Coordinates of C-alpha atoms and ligand atoms in Angstrom, one line a residue:
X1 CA 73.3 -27.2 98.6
X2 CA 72.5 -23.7 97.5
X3 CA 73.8 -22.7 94.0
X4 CA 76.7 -20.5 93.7
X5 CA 78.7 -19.2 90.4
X6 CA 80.0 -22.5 89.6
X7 CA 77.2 -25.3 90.5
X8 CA 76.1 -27.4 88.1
X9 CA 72.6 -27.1 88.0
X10 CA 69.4 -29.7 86.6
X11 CA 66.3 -27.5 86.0
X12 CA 63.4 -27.2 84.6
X13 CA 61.9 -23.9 82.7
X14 CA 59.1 -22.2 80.6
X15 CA 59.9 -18.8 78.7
X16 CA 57.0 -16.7 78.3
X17 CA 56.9 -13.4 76.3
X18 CA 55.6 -10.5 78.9
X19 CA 52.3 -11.1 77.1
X20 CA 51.8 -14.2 78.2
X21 CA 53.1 -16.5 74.7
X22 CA 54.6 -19.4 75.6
X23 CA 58.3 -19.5 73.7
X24 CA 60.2 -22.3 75.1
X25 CA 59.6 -25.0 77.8
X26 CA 61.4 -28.6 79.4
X27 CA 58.3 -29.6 81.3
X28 CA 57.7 -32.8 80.0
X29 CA 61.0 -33.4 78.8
X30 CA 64.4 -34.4 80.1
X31 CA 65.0 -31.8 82.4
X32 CA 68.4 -29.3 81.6
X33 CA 71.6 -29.8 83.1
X34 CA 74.4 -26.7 83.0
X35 CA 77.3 -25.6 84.6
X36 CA 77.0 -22.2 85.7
X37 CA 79.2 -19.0 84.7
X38 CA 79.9 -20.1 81.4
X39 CA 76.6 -18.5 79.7
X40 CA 74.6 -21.3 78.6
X41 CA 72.0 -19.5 80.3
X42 CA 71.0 -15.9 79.8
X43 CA 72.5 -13.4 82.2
X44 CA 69.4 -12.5 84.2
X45 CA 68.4 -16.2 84.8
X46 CA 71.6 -17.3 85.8
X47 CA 71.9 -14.1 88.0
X48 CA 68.2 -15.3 89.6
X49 CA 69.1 -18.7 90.2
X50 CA 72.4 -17.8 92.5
X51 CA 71.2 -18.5 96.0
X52 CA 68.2 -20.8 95.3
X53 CA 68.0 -24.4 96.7
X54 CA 67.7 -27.8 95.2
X55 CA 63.9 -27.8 94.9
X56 CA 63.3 -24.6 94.7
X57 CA 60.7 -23.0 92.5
X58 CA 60.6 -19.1 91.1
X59 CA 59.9 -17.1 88.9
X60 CA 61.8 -14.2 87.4
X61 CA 61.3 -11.2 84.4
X62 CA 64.3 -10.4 82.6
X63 CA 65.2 -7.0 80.3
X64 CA 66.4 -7.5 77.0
X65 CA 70.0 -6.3 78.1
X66 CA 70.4 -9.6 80.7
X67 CA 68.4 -11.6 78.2
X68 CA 69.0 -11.7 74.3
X69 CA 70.1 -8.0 73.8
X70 CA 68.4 -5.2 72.6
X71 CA 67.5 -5.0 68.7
X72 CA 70.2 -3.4 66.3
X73 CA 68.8 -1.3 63.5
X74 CA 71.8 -2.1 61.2
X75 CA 71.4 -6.0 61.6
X76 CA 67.9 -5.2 59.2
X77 CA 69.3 -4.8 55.5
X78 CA 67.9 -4.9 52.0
X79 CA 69.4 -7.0 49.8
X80 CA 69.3 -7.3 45.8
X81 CA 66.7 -10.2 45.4
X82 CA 68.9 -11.3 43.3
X83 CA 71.8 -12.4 45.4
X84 CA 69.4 -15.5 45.8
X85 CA 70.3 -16.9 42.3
X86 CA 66.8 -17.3 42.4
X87 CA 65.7 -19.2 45.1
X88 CA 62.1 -19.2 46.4
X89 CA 62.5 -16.5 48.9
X90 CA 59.7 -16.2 51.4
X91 CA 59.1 -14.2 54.9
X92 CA 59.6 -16.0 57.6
X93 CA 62.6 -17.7 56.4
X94 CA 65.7 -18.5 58.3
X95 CA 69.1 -19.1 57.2
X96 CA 72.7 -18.3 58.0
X97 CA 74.6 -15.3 56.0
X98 CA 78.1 -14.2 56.5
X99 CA 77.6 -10.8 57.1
X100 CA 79.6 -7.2 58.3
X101 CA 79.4 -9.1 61.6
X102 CA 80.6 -12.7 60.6
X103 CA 78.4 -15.7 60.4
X104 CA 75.2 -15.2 61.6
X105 CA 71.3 -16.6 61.4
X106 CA 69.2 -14.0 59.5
X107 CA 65.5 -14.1 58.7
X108 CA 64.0 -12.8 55.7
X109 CA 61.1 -10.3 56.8
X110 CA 60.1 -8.4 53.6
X111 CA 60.2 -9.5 49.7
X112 CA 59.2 -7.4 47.2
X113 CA 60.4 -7.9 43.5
X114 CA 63.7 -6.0 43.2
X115 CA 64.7 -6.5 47.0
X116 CA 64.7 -8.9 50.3
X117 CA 65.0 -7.0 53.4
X118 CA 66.6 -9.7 55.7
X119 CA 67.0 -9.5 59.7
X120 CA 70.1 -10.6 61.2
X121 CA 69.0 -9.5 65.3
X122 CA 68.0 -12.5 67.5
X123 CA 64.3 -13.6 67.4
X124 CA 64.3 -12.8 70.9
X125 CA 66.3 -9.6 71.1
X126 CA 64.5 -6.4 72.7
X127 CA 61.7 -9.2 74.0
X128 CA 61.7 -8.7 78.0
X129 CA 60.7 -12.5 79.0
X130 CA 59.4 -14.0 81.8
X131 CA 61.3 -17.3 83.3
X132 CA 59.1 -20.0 85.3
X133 CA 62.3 -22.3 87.2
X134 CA 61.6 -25.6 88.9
X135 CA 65.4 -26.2 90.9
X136 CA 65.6 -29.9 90.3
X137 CA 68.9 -30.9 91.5
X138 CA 72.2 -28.3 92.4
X139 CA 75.7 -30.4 92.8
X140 CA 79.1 -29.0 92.7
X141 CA 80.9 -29.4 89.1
X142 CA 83.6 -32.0 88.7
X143 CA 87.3 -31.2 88.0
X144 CA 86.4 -32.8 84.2
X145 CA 83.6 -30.4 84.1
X146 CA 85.6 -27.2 84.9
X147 CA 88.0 -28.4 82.5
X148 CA 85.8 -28.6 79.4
X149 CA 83.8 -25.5 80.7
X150 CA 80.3 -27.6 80.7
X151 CA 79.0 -29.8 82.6
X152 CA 78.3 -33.1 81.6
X153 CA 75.5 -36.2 82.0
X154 CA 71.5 -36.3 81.2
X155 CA 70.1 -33.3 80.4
X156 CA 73.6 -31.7 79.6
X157 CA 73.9 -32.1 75.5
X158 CA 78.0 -32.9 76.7
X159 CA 77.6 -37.0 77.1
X160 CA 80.0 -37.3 75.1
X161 CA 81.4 -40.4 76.9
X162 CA 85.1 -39.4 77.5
X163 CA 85.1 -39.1 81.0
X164 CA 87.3 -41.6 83.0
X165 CA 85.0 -43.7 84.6
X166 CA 83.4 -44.8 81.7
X167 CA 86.9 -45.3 79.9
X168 CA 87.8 -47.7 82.8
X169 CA 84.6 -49.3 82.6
X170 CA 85.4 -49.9 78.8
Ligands
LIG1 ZN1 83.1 -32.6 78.2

């Protein structure tokens, strides 16, 4: 069946940076399982998948606005160092902040002695990236799936065991 708004889709991916860098990839690995229209996926992948067939293979480039968003000056902030009650602070570091814009992952990208300039934008935000899609399996979404909004089974991080034929089985 081709995929529409709503199918639950199995697939497998690689994300490249336009310049080639390899950023994430299921080949190799269970393959994923979503339910479309409910933004598990980035806008310009679900977008490119609509229409394609079970087995299907393509590949698509996606902006930074139908990706991860474009980077936001204010989410980069200098911070007393000591705010860290003096933890080992390093670049490159990663952890969540509640911030002006609630609870959100930053990344420390600058130390110096007085200050830690800490980046609360996604790692992938202004980063156009490049999708290759394998189509492994399309099937329409069950009532239980459109219920909970995601779909469920391998690949799906929802196995969660709850639906009814494995509660009459029990
Ligand atoms: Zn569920």
């Amino acid at each position: 069946m081709t995929i529409t708004s709503d199918s639950v889709v199995t697939l497998h991916y690689t994300v490249s940076a336009q310049d080639g860098t390899q950023l994430d990839s299921s080949v190799g690995k269970e393959p994923l399982t979503v339910l479309l229209g409910k933004r598990f996926l980035i806008e310009g992948l679900e977008d490119a998948l609509e229409g394609k067939d079970k087995g299907d293979q393509f590949k698509v480039s996606v902006e930074p606005d139908k990706a991860y968003g474009q980077r936001v000056d204010e989410l980069v902030q200098q911070v007393p160092r000591s705010m860290f009650d003096g933890m080992d602070v390093e670049v490159g570091m990663s952890f969540r902040a509640t911030t002006d814009q609630g609870e959100q992952s930053v990344m420390v990208i600058d130390t110096s002695e007085e200050h830690v300039v800490i980046d609360g934008n996604h790692p992938l935000a202004g980063v156009p990236l490049s999708f290759e899609v394998e189509v492994v399996d399309v099937r329409e979404p069950t009532q239980e799936e459109l219920d909970h909004g995601h779909a469920h089974g391998p690949g799906s991080g929802h196995d969660h065991g709850h639906d009814q034929g494995q509660e009459q089985q029990q």
